[in-house]
Coordinates of C-alpha atoms in Angstrom, one line a residue:
Chain C
M1 CA -0.5 0.1 0.0
I2 CA 3.1 2.4 0.9
Y3 CA 3.9 2.0 -2.6
L4 CA 0.5 3.2 -4.0
Y5 CA 0.1 6.3 -1.1
A6 CA 4.2 7.3 -2.3
F7 CA 2.8 7.2 -5.9
L8 CA -0.4 9.5 -5.2
V9 CA 1.8 11.8 -2.8
G10 CA 4.8 12.7 -4.9
G11 CA 2.7 13.2 -8.0
A12 CA 0.5 15.4 -6.4
L13 CA 3.1 17.2 -4.9
C14 CA 4.8 17.0 -8.4
A15 CA 1.5 18.2 -9.9
A16 CA 1.3 21.3 -7.3
A17 CA 4.3 22.7 -8.7
Q18 CA 3.4 21.8 -12.2
I19 CA 0.4 24.4 -11.7
L20 CA 2.1 27.2 -10.1
I21 CA 4.3 26.9 -13.2
D22 CA 1.9 27.2 -16.1
K23 CA -0.7 28.9 -14.3
T24 CA 1.2 31.8 -12.6
A25 CA 4.7 33.9 -13.0
V26 CA 6.2 32.1 -10.4
T27 CA 9.6 31.1 -12.0
P28 CA 10.5 27.3 -11.2
A29 CA 13.8 28.6 -9.2
R30 CA 11.7 30.3 -6.6
I31 CA 9.1 27.6 -6.8
L32 CA 11.5 25.2 -5.1
V33 CA 12.7 28.1 -2.7
G34 CA 9.8 28.1 -1.6
Y35 CA 8.6 24.0 -1.2
V36 CA 12.1 24.7 0.6
C37 CA 10.8 26.8 3.2
L38 CA 7.7 25.1 3.1
G39 CA 9.2 22.2 3.9
V40 CA 11.1 23.3 7.1
V41 CA 8.2 24.7 8.2
L42 CA 5.8 21.6 7.5
S43 CA 8.0 19.5 9.3
G44 CA 8.6 22.3 12.5
L45 CA 4.5 21.6 12.7
G46 CA 4.8 18.3 13.0
I47 CA 3.1 17.4 9.5
Y48 CA 5.8 16.2 7.1
K49 CA 6.7 13.4 9.5
K50 CA 2.8 12.1 9.9
L51 CA 3.2 12.7 6.0
V52 CA 6.7 10.3 5.7
S53 CA 5.2 7.7 7.6
F54 CA 2.4 7.7 5.5
A55 CA 3.7 8.1 2.1
G56 CA 7.1 7.0 2.2
A57 CA 9.4 7.6 -0.5
G58 CA 6.8 9.7 -1.7
A59 CA 7.1 12.5 0.7
S60 CA 10.9 12.2 1.2
V61 CA 12.2 12.3 -2.2
P62 CA 10.0 15.5 -3.0
L63 CA 12.4 18.2 -2.3
L64 CA 10.2 18.7 0.4
G65 CA 11.4 16.1 1.9
F66 CA 14.8 16.7 1.6
W67 CA 14.3 19.9 3.6
H68 CA 12.3 17.6 6.1
T69 CA 16.3 16.2 6.4
L70 CA 17.3 19.7 7.4
A71 CA 14.5 19.9 10.3
K72 CA 15.6 17.1 11.8
G73 CA 19.2 17.6 12.0
V74 CA 18.0 20.7 13.2
A75 CA 15.6 19.3 15.9
R76 CA 18.5 16.4 16.4
A77 CA 21.1 18.6 16.9
I78 CA 19.3 21.2 19.6
R79 CA 18.5 18.1 21.4
E80 CA 22.2 17.1 21.5
S81 CA 24.3 20.2 21.8
G82 CA 22.0 22.8 22.8
W83 CA 21.3 26.4 21.4
I84 CA 24.6 25.7 19.4
G85 CA 22.4 23.2 17.3
I86 CA 20.5 26.1 15.7
F87 CA 23.3 27.0 13.6
T88 CA 25.2 23.2 13.1
G89 CA 21.8 21.4 12.8
G90 CA 20.6 22.2 9.0
V91 CA 23.4 22.0 7.2
K92 CA 24.2 18.3 8.8
G93 CA 21.0 17.4 8.1
M94 CA 21.3 18.0 4.5
A95 CA 25.4 16.9 4.4
G96 CA 24.7 13.6 2.9
G97 CA 22.4 14.7 0.0
L98 CA 24.8 17.6 -0.4
T99 CA 28.1 16.0 -0.7
F100 CA 26.3 13.2 -3.3
A101 CA 25.7 16.0 -5.6
I102 CA 28.8 17.8 -5.0
L103 CA 30.4 14.3 -6.0
F104 CA 28.4 13.2 -8.9
S105 CA 28.1 16.7 -10.5
L106 CA 31.8 16.9 -10.6
I107 CA 32.3 13.4 -11.4
A108 CA 29.9 13.6 -14.5
A109 CA 32.2 17.3 -15.4
I110 CA 35.1 15.0 -15.9
F111 CA 33.2 12.7 -18.1
F112 CA 31.0 14.1 -20.3
H113 CA 29.9 17.3 -21.9
G114 CA 26.7 18.8 -23.1
K115 CA 24.8 18.6 -26.1
P116 CA 22.0 20.5 -27.5
E117 CA 18.7 18.8 -26.5
N118 CA 16.7 19.3 -29.9
L119 CA 19.3 17.9 -32.6
Chain S
M1 CA 15.1 62.9 -42.8
R2 CA 14.9 59.3 -41.4
L3 CA 14.7 57.4 -44.4
F4 CA 18.1 56.8 -46.7
C5 CA 17.2 56.3 -49.9
F6 CA 20.4 54.7 -52.2
E7 CA 21.0 56.6 -55.6
N8 CA 24.0 54.9 -56.2
R9 CA 22.0 51.7 -55.9
P10 CA 24.9 49.9 -53.6
R11 CA 24.6 46.2 -55.2
I12 CA 25.0 43.0 -53.6
V13 CA 28.0 41.2 -54.9
S14 CA 27.6 37.8 -53.4
C15 CA 26.0 36.5 -50.4
A16 CA 27.0 33.3 -48.2
S17 CA 25.4 31.8 -45.4
V18 CA 26.6 28.8 -43.2
G19 CA 23.8 26.8 -40.7
G20 CA 24.5 23.8 -38.3
G21 CA 22.7 20.9 -37.7
L22 CA 18.5 21.7 -36.7
E23 CA 19.2 24.0 -39.8
Q24 CA 20.3 21.2 -42.0
Q25 CA 17.1 19.3 -41.3
G26 CA 14.6 22.4 -42.0
P27 CA 13.3 23.5 -45.3
L28 CA 15.4 25.8 -46.2
S29 CA 18.2 23.8 -46.1
S30 CA 19.2 23.9 -49.5
F31 CA 19.5 27.5 -49.9
F32 CA 22.2 27.3 -47.2
D33 CA 25.8 27.6 -49.0
L34 CA 26.9 24.9 -46.4
T35 CA 25.5 23.1 -42.8
E36 CA 27.2 21.2 -40.2
N37 CA 25.2 19.1 -38.3
D38 CA 28.2 18.4 -35.6
T39 CA 27.3 21.6 -33.5
K40 CA 30.9 22.4 -32.2
F41 CA 32.3 22.3 -35.7
G42 CA 34.9 20.0 -34.7
L43 CA 36.3 22.2 -32.1
D44 CA 36.0 21.7 -27.9
T45 CA 34.0 24.7 -27.2
W46 CA 30.6 26.4 -28.8
E47 CA 32.6 29.6 -28.7
K48 CA 35.0 28.3 -31.0
A49 CA 32.1 27.2 -32.9
E50 CA 30.5 29.5 -33.6
R51 CA 33.7 31.7 -34.9
R52 CA 34.8 29.2 -37.0
M53 CA 31.0 29.5 -38.9
N54 CA 31.8 33.4 -39.1
E55 CA 35.2 32.4 -40.5
L56 CA 33.7 29.8 -42.9
C57 CA 31.1 32.2 -43.9
V58 CA 33.4 34.9 -44.6
S59 CA 35.9 33.0 -46.7
L60 CA 32.8 31.8 -49.0
V61 CA 31.2 34.9 -49.3
M62 CA 34.9 36.2 -50.8
Q63 CA 35.7 33.3 -52.6
K64 CA 32.1 33.3 -54.3
A65 CA 32.9 37.3 -55.2
K66 CA 36.4 36.1 -56.3
I67 CA 37.0 39.1 -54.4
L68 CA 40.6 39.2 -51.8
P69 CA 40.0 41.0 -48.4
E70 CA 42.1 44.0 -49.2
E71 CA 39.4 44.8 -52.4
I72 CA 36.8 45.3 -49.3
D73 CA 36.7 48.8 -47.3
L74 CA 35.6 47.8 -43.8
A75 CA 33.3 44.7 -42.6
F76 CA 30.2 45.7 -40.7
A77 CA 29.8 42.5 -37.8
G78 CA 27.7 41.3 -34.8
D79 CA 26.6 38.6 -32.9
L80 CA 25.1 38.2 -29.7
M81 CA 28.4 36.9 -27.3
N82 CA 29.0 39.3 -24.8
Q83 CA 31.3 41.5 -26.3
C84 CA 30.7 40.3 -29.9
T85 CA 33.8 38.4 -29.8
A86 CA 32.2 35.3 -32.1
S87 CA 32.8 38.1 -34.7
S88 CA 35.9 40.0 -33.3
F89 CA 37.6 37.1 -33.1
A90 CA 37.0 35.7 -36.0
F91 CA 38.5 38.8 -37.9
R92 CA 41.6 38.2 -36.0
G93 CA 44.8 38.4 -38.9
R94 CA 42.6 39.1 -41.9
D95 CA 43.3 42.6 -43.7
L96 CA 39.7 43.8 -43.2
P97 CA 39.2 46.7 -41.3
Y98 CA 36.3 45.8 -38.4
C99 CA 33.9 47.7 -37.0
G100 CA 31.8 45.7 -34.3
L101 CA 28.1 45.9 -33.5
Y102 CA 25.3 44.6 -31.4
G103 CA 21.6 45.4 -32.3
A104 CA 21.0 41.5 -30.7
C105 CA 18.7 39.6 -33.3
S106 CA 18.4 42.5 -35.5
T107 CA 22.4 43.1 -36.3
F108 CA 22.0 41.4 -39.5
A109 CA 19.7 44.0 -40.7
E110 CA 22.0 46.9 -39.2
S111 CA 24.9 45.7 -40.6
L112 CA 23.3 45.9 -44.1
G113 CA 21.8 49.2 -43.6
L114 CA 25.3 50.5 -42.1
A115 CA 27.2 49.0 -45.4
A116 CA 24.8 50.2 -47.7
L117 CA 25.4 53.6 -46.7
A118 CA 29.1 53.4 -46.6
V119 CA 29.2 52.7 -50.3
D120 CA 26.6 54.5 -51.7
S121 CA 27.8 57.9 -50.5
G122 CA 31.2 56.6 -52.1
K123 CA 33.5 56.4 -49.5
A124 CA 34.0 52.9 -49.2
R125 CA 34.1 50.5 -52.5
R126 CA 33.1 47.8 -51.4
A127 CA 31.6 46.9 -47.6
L128 CA 31.2 43.6 -45.9
S129 CA 28.1 42.9 -43.5
L130 CA 28.2 40.1 -41.0
A131 CA 26.0 38.6 -38.3
S132 CA 25.5 34.9 -36.5
S133 CA 24.2 33.6 -33.5
H134 CA 24.3 29.9 -32.2
F135 CA 22.5 27.6 -29.9
C136 CA 24.9 26.8 -27.7
T137 CA 26.2 29.8 -27.1
A138 CA 22.8 31.8 -26.5
E139 CA 21.4 29.2 -24.6
R140 CA 24.6 29.3 -21.8
Q141 CA 24.8 33.4 -21.9
Y142 CA 20.9 34.3 -21.8
R143 CA 19.4 31.4 -20.2
Y144 CA 19.9 27.8 -18.7
P145 CA 22.7 25.5 -19.1
L146 CA 22.6 22.7 -21.8
E147 CA 21.7 19.9 -19.7
Y148 CA 19.3 21.8 -17.7
G149 CA 15.9 20.2 -17.5
N150 CA 13.6 22.9 -18.1
Q151 CA 10.3 23.2 -19.6
R152 CA 10.4 25.9 -22.4
T153 CA 6.6 27.4 -23.0
P154 CA 4.8 27.0 -26.9
T155 CA 5.8 31.3 -26.8
S156 CA 9.8 30.7 -26.4
Q157 CA 12.0 30.4 -30.1
T158 CA 15.0 28.5 -30.8
T159 CA 18.1 30.3 -31.5
V160 CA 19.3 29.5 -34.9
T161 CA 23.0 28.5 -35.4
G162 CA 23.8 30.4 -38.8
A163 CA 26.1 33.5 -40.2
G164 CA 25.1 35.1 -43.2
C165 CA 27.6 37.5 -44.4
V166 CA 26.7 39.8 -47.5
I167 CA 29.4 42.1 -49.6
L168 CA 28.2 44.8 -51.5
G169 CA 29.7 47.3 -53.7
Q170 CA 29.5 49.0 -57.4
D171 CA 30.0 46.1 -59.2
P172 CA 27.2 44.9 -61.7
S173 CA 25.0 42.8 -60.1
P174 CA 20.9 42.7 -60.7
V175 CA 20.4 43.0 -57.0
G176 CA 21.0 46.1 -55.0
I177 CA 20.0 47.9 -51.6
L178 CA 17.3 50.3 -52.4
E179 CA 16.7 52.2 -48.9
F180 CA 17.2 51.3 -45.0
M181 CA 15.5 53.0 -42.4
P182 CA 17.1 52.5 -38.9
G183 CA 14.9 51.6 -35.7
R184 CA 13.9 53.4 -32.5
I185 CA 14.2 51.6 -29.6
V186 CA 10.2 50.7 -28.6
D187 CA 9.4 49.9 -25.1
L188 CA 5.9 49.1 -24.1
S189 CA 7.0 47.6 -21.0
A190 CA 6.8 43.7 -22.5
K191 CA 9.1 41.7 -19.8
D192 CA 8.1 38.0 -20.5
M193 CA 11.4 36.5 -21.5
N194 CA 9.8 33.3 -22.6
N195 CA 8.0 35.5 -25.2
M196 CA 10.9 37.5 -27.5
G197 CA 8.4 37.8 -30.1
A198 CA 5.3 39.2 -28.4
A199 CA 8.3 42.0 -27.1
M200 CA 9.9 42.9 -30.5
A201 CA 6.2 43.2 -32.9
P202 CA 5.9 46.8 -31.2
A203 CA 9.5 48.4 -32.6
A204 CA 8.3 46.2 -35.8
L205 CA 5.2 48.2 -35.9
D206 CA 6.5 51.7 -34.8
T207 CA 9.3 51.1 -38.5
L208 CA 6.6 50.0 -40.5
L209 CA 4.7 53.0 -39.5
R210 CA 7.0 55.4 -39.7
Y211 CA 8.2 53.6 -43.2
Q212 CA 4.6 54.2 -44.7
K213 CA 4.6 58.1 -43.4
E214 CA 7.6 58.4 -45.3
T215 CA 7.0 56.5 -48.5
Q216 CA 3.2 56.4 -48.7
T217 CA 3.3 53.3 -49.4
D218 CA 0.7 50.5 -49.1
F219 CA 3.0 47.7 -49.3
S220 CA 1.2 45.7 -51.6
G221 CA 4.1 46.4 -54.2
F222 CA 6.2 44.5 -52.4
D223 CA 6.8 40.3 -53.5
G224 CA 7.8 39.9 -49.5
I225 CA 7.8 41.5 -46.0
F226 CA 9.8 39.6 -44.0
T227 CA 10.4 40.4 -40.3
G228 CA 13.9 39.1 -38.7
D229 CA 12.6 36.9 -36.0
L230 CA 9.5 38.1 -34.2
G231 CA 8.5 34.3 -34.5
A232 CA 5.0 32.9 -35.0
E233 CA 3.6 34.3 -31.9
G234 CA 5.3 37.5 -32.7
L235 CA 4.0 37.7 -35.8
K236 CA 0.4 37.3 -35.1
M237 CA 0.9 39.6 -32.0
L238 CA 2.6 42.6 -35.1
R239 CA -1.2 41.7 -37.3
V240 CA -2.6 42.2 -34.6
L241 CA -1.1 45.7 -33.5
S242 CA -1.0 46.9 -37.3
D243 CA -5.2 46.4 -37.3
R244 CA -5.5 48.5 -34.3
E245 CA -3.8 51.0 -35.7
G246 CA -5.1 50.7 -38.8
L247 CA -2.3 49.9 -41.0
S248 CA -3.0 47.1 -43.2
L249 CA -0.1 44.5 -44.5
P250 CA -0.1 41.9 -47.0
S251 CA -0.2 38.8 -46.6
S252 CA 3.1 38.3 -48.1
L253 CA 4.1 39.1 -44.5
N254 CA 6.1 36.7 -43.4
D255 CA 9.3 35.8 -40.7
C256 CA 12.6 34.1 -41.1
G257 CA 11.7 33.0 -37.9
I258 CA 8.9 30.8 -39.1
L259 CA 10.8 30.1 -42.5
I260 CA 13.8 28.7 -41.3
Y261 CA 12.2 25.6 -39.4
D262 CA 9.4 22.7 -40.0
R263 CA 7.5 23.8 -36.7
V264 CA 5.3 20.9 -36.9
R265 CA 8.2 18.6 -37.4
Q266 CA 10.9 20.2 -35.0
D267 CA 11.2 20.9 -31.6
V268 CA 11.3 24.6 -31.9
H269 CA 7.9 25.6 -30.5
A270 CA 7.2 29.5 -32.1
G271 CA 10.4 29.5 -34.6
G272 CA 14.0 30.6 -34.9
S273 CA 15.8 33.8 -33.4
G274 CA 18.8 35.0 -32.8
A275 CA 21.0 37.2 -35.4
G276 CA 21.8 34.5 -37.5
C277 CA 18.5 33.8 -38.3
S278 CA 17.5 36.8 -40.4
A279 CA 21.7 37.0 -41.8
S280 CA 20.9 33.3 -42.5
V281 CA 17.7 33.4 -44.0
F282 CA 18.3 36.1 -46.1
C283 CA 21.6 35.0 -47.5
G284 CA 20.5 32.1 -48.4
Y285 CA 16.8 31.7 -49.1
L286 CA 15.7 35.3 -49.9
Y287 CA 18.9 36.4 -52.0
S288 CA 18.2 33.7 -54.1
K289 CA 14.9 34.5 -54.7
L290 CA 15.9 38.5 -56.0
L291 CA 18.6 36.4 -57.8
D292 CA 16.5 34.0 -59.7
G293 CA 13.9 36.7 -60.7
E294 CA 10.7 35.3 -59.3
W295 CA 10.9 38.2 -56.5
N296 CA 10.9 41.8 -57.7
D297 CA 11.3 44.0 -54.4
I298 CA 11.6 42.7 -50.4
L299 CA 11.9 44.3 -47.1
L300 CA 13.4 43.0 -44.7
I301 CA 13.4 44.1 -40.7
G302 CA 15.2 42.8 -38.6
T303 CA 14.0 42.9 -35.0
G304 CA 15.9 42.7 -31.9
A305 CA 15.3 42.5 -28.4
L306 CA 18.0 44.8 -26.5
M307 CA 17.9 43.2 -22.6
S308 CA 20.1 41.4 -21.1
P309 CA 20.3 38.5 -17.9
T310 CA 20.9 42.0 -15.7
T311 CA 18.2 43.6 -16.7
A312 CA 16.1 40.6 -16.5
L313 CA 16.9 39.9 -13.3
Q314 CA 16.2 43.2 -12.3
K315 CA 12.9 43.0 -13.4
E316 CA 13.2 45.9 -16.6
S317 CA 11.1 45.8 -19.3
I318 CA 12.3 44.5 -22.9
P319 CA 12.9 47.7 -25.1
A320 CA 13.0 46.2 -28.7
V321 CA 14.4 48.1 -32.4
A322 CA 13.1 47.1 -35.4
H323 CA 15.7 48.4 -38.8
L324 CA 14.3 48.2 -42.2
V325 CA 16.0 47.5 -45.8
R326 CA 14.6 47.3 -49.1
I327 CA 16.4 44.9 -51.8
R328 CA 15.2 45.0 -55.4
R329 CA 16.1 44.0 -58.6
C330 CA 18.2 46.4 -60.2
Chain E
M1 CA -1.8 53.6 -22.9
M2 CA -2.4 49.8 -22.9
D3 CA -1.1 47.3 -20.6
Y4 CA 0.9 45.7 -23.3
E5 CA 2.6 42.5 -20.8
A6 CA -1.1 41.7 -19.9
F7 CA -2.3 41.9 -23.3
S8 CA 0.4 40.3 -25.3
K9 CA 0.1 37.5 -22.4
S10 CA -3.7 37.2 -23.5
R11 CA -3.1 36.4 -26.8
A12 CA -0.2 34.2 -26.3
R13 CA -0.3 30.8 -26.9
P14 CA -0.9 28.4 -24.0
S15 CA 1.1 25.8 -22.3
P16 CA -0.7 22.8 -22.8
F17 CA -1.9 22.5 -19.2
L18 CA -3.9 19.3 -18.9
K19 CA -1.3 17.2 -20.6
N20 CA 1.8 18.6 -18.5
L21 CA -0.3 18.0 -15.6
C22 CA -0.7 14.4 -16.4
L23 CA 2.6 14.0 -16.9
S24 CA 4.6 15.7 -14.2
Y25 CA 1.6 13.8 -11.5
F26 CA 2.7 10.4 -13.5
S27 CA 6.3 10.4 -13.8
G28 CA 6.9 12.4 -10.6
G29 CA 4.7 10.1 -8.3
L30 CA 6.7 7.0 -10.8
I31 CA 10.1 8.5 -9.0
C32 CA 9.1 8.1 -5.6
V33 CA 7.7 4.9 -6.1
F34 CA 11.1 3.8 -7.1
G35 CA 12.6 5.7 -4.4
Q36 CA 10.2 4.0 -2.1
I37 CA 11.5 0.2 -3.8
L38 CA 14.9 1.3 -3.0
V39 CA 14.5 2.7 0.7
S40 CA 12.9 -0.7 1.4
S41 CA 14.9 -2.3 -0.9
F42 CA 18.2 -0.8 1.5
R43 CA 15.9 -1.7 5.0
A44 CA 15.7 -5.3 3.9
A45 CA 19.3 -5.3 3.6
G46 CA 19.9 -4.5 7.4
F47 CA 20.5 -1.0 7.1
D48 CA 18.5 1.4 9.6
P49 CA 15.7 4.1 8.5
D50 CA 17.9 7.1 8.3
T51 CA 21.2 5.1 6.2
S52 CA 18.6 3.5 4.2
S53 CA 16.8 6.6 3.3
L54 CA 20.5 8.8 2.8
L55 CA 21.4 5.9 0.4
T56 CA 18.0 6.2 -1.3
T57 CA 18.7 10.1 -1.8
G58 CA 22.1 8.9 -2.8
T59 CA 21.1 6.6 -5.7
L60 CA 18.6 9.2 -7.1
I61 CA 21.1 12.1 -7.2
F62 CA 23.6 9.2 -8.9
L63 CA 21.0 8.6 -11.3
A64 CA 20.3 12.3 -12.0
C65 CA 23.5 13.2 -12.6
L66 CA 24.1 9.8 -15.1
F67 CA 20.8 10.6 -17.2
T68 CA 22.2 14.8 -16.9
G69 CA 25.5 13.9 -18.7
L70 CA 24.0 11.5 -21.0
G71 CA 21.7 14.4 -21.8
W72 CA 18.8 12.5 -21.8
F73 CA 17.2 14.0 -18.3
D74 CA 16.3 17.2 -20.1
R75 CA 15.0 15.2 -22.7
I76 CA 13.0 13.5 -20.0
A77 CA 12.1 16.7 -18.9
K78 CA 10.9 18.6 -21.3
H79 CA 7.3 16.6 -22.0
V80 CA 7.4 16.5 -17.7
G81 CA 7.9 19.3 -16.4
A82 CA 7.7 19.5 -12.6
G83 CA 8.0 15.7 -12.4
T84 CA 11.2 15.4 -12.9
L85 CA 12.0 19.2 -11.5
V86 CA 10.3 18.3 -8.1
P87 CA 11.8 14.9 -6.8
V88 CA 15.5 15.2 -5.8
T89 CA 16.6 14.4 -8.8
G90 CA 15.7 18.2 -10.3
F91 CA 17.9 19.3 -7.4
A92 CA 20.9 16.8 -8.9
N93 CA 20.2 18.0 -12.0
S94 CA 20.1 21.7 -11.1
M95 CA 24.0 21.5 -10.0
C96 CA 25.2 18.5 -12.0
S97 CA 24.1 21.3 -15.4
P98 CA 26.4 23.6 -14.7
S99 CA 29.1 21.8 -13.5
I100 CA 29.5 19.8 -17.1
D101 CA 28.3 23.3 -18.9
N102 CA 31.2 25.2 -17.9
K103 CA 33.7 22.7 -18.3
A104 CA 35.7 24.6 -20.8
E105 CA 35.8 28.0 -18.0
G106 CA 38.4 25.2 -16.3
F107 CA 37.5 23.2 -13.1
I108 CA 38.5 26.1 -10.9
F109 CA 36.3 29.3 -12.2
G110 CA 33.9 26.8 -14.5
V111 CA 33.3 23.9 -13.1
G112 CA 33.8 25.1 -8.8
A113 CA 32.2 28.3 -9.2
K114 CA 28.9 27.6 -11.6
M115 CA 28.1 24.5 -9.7
F116 CA 25.7 26.1 -7.5
L117 CA 24.6 28.9 -10.2
I118 CA 20.9 27.3 -9.8
A119 CA 20.8 25.4 -6.6
G120 CA 22.5 28.3 -4.7
P121 CA 19.1 29.7 -3.5
V122 CA 18.0 26.5 -2.3
I123 CA 20.8 25.9 -0.1
V124 CA 21.1 29.6 0.9
Y125 CA 16.8 30.3 2.2
G126 CA 16.9 26.1 3.1
T127 CA 19.6 26.6 6.1
A128 CA 18.5 29.9 7.2
T129 CA 14.8 28.6 7.3
A130 CA 16.6 26.1 9.4
V131 CA 18.4 28.0 11.2
L132 CA 14.8 30.1 11.9
L133 CA 13.5 26.8 13.0
G134 CA 16.1 26.0 15.3
I135 CA 15.4 29.1 17.6
V136 CA 11.8 28.5 17.6
I137 CA 12.4 25.4 18.9
R138 CA 14.8 26.4 20.9
V139 CA 12.7 29.7 22.7
L140 CA 9.6 27.0 23.5
M141 CA 12.3 24.9 25.2
I142 CA 12.8 27.4 27.7
F143 CA 9.2 27.6 28.1
G144 CA 9.2 24.1 28.2
I145 CA 7.9 23.1 25.4
D146 CA 9.6 20.2 23.1
I147 CA 8.5 20.4 19.8
T148 CA 11.5 18.5 18.7
G149 CA 9.1 15.1 19.1
W150 CA 7.3 16.0 16.2
I151 CA 9.9 16.3 14.0
L152 CA 11.4 13.6 15.0

């Protein structure tokens, strides 16, 4: 069942962004920044944790979910280290994903070349 | 007097046009002197490829006319790159005085008009006119990295990978430049960077209205009126705006950005754009129709959007310009 | 004086909205299902929930970078729009594509400097929002309210 919910919730989050792209003047870059802030807020309100247990990867794979890991990082860091965790927690939470993205982008730059898509 | 009429009729001595892969697959493919499927033209960067395209075009135009560089007095050339390096670098080492221009996609019409002024005045024996653009260099500079997964709107256009070059002189030749009307910068506060055609349409209208006022023409005598790169969206807006102004434009009104690609078969959205669009379409297709006598008298209205990535980020609107050149069999 | 921007927008050919909506829903959902399969597989292999989640993210980022390098990502994305943009694949593509694109300017000033060209704002504002959240959590703790349980 979780596979079905993953599909339904994940798809809905993407479709919501598509509505913003096609029907409003909001650019994709602003949508992503908006989703980031929304993700951290929804995590803080406890909503995102429930969404993840309901829809699994349908909530964790979209960018909102990536930022849920930021919120988790902050919460954990404050629990473990007190107020200093306010500043260390966020980046700690995204450390893994960010490192993967940097590493694989660098490797891709070594091996690949760009191509125009319409040829 | 803002309409320059050339009594001495500068003649088109020769034309050359070079294109890329998408242009090779398009409906005007046979009118190019040379098309290259490899968008890097055998080199290691897109920028070098655009320069190579310009070098080839200039060499071809001189070969076809059997003219040496020292027999041309000056060149007017431009492209879309920052600091116009695609044209300036292509003239390195050539014995040809170079005057760089930036008119965005209207550069070709601008350079043709200025070259005609130089030759008609009698001060230059011969003048060369060149403009180019390249899909990959334009994407990198104005929009997104090539491999970025963005979804383009139906109103967006595809930058032409192409270059067009003309030599003007007083040599005997059946086709000449009759008139040049430089455009004014028109800005109706269009801000949509995905719809350049609509941003440029008011400038094209402004130039056409001014031309009509000067010449009292009804435009019916022309075999064709070609805007540079309004694309399907921009051309539609031009017709709408001209109807509102009471300016009747004939059905022969067309656009180089629409002619150069097959919008059904090729993924080009609203059509072609770029400085190389009007340049390569004129120097190939339009010129050959004039040369073989199928057409007698045409107008080319090169249109350009004069914003930069910085002004767009600062939420400024898009000013545009449209230069008109009349070319006729003499 | 007419509002030309609004006028031209009203006359512009609209995006195929329904087609975009369906494709983005379907492809986004599919990527998430694939992510769920990965998470379940890693769990079954004995990894704890957090590590499974991280490995899933890493795998998706790897595949997005691979597809970007092979030139497939933008060909898919132009049809499915938000379907590849919203999942973490979009984030990976936004870092991978400028890296590949700017290779001509060298690995320091090209690849290195331009890698965050598109993803930069997401990281900046994500970090800033996290700090705000941290302040909220800590201030609430002073009043005896612990909301970390809602998050973790």
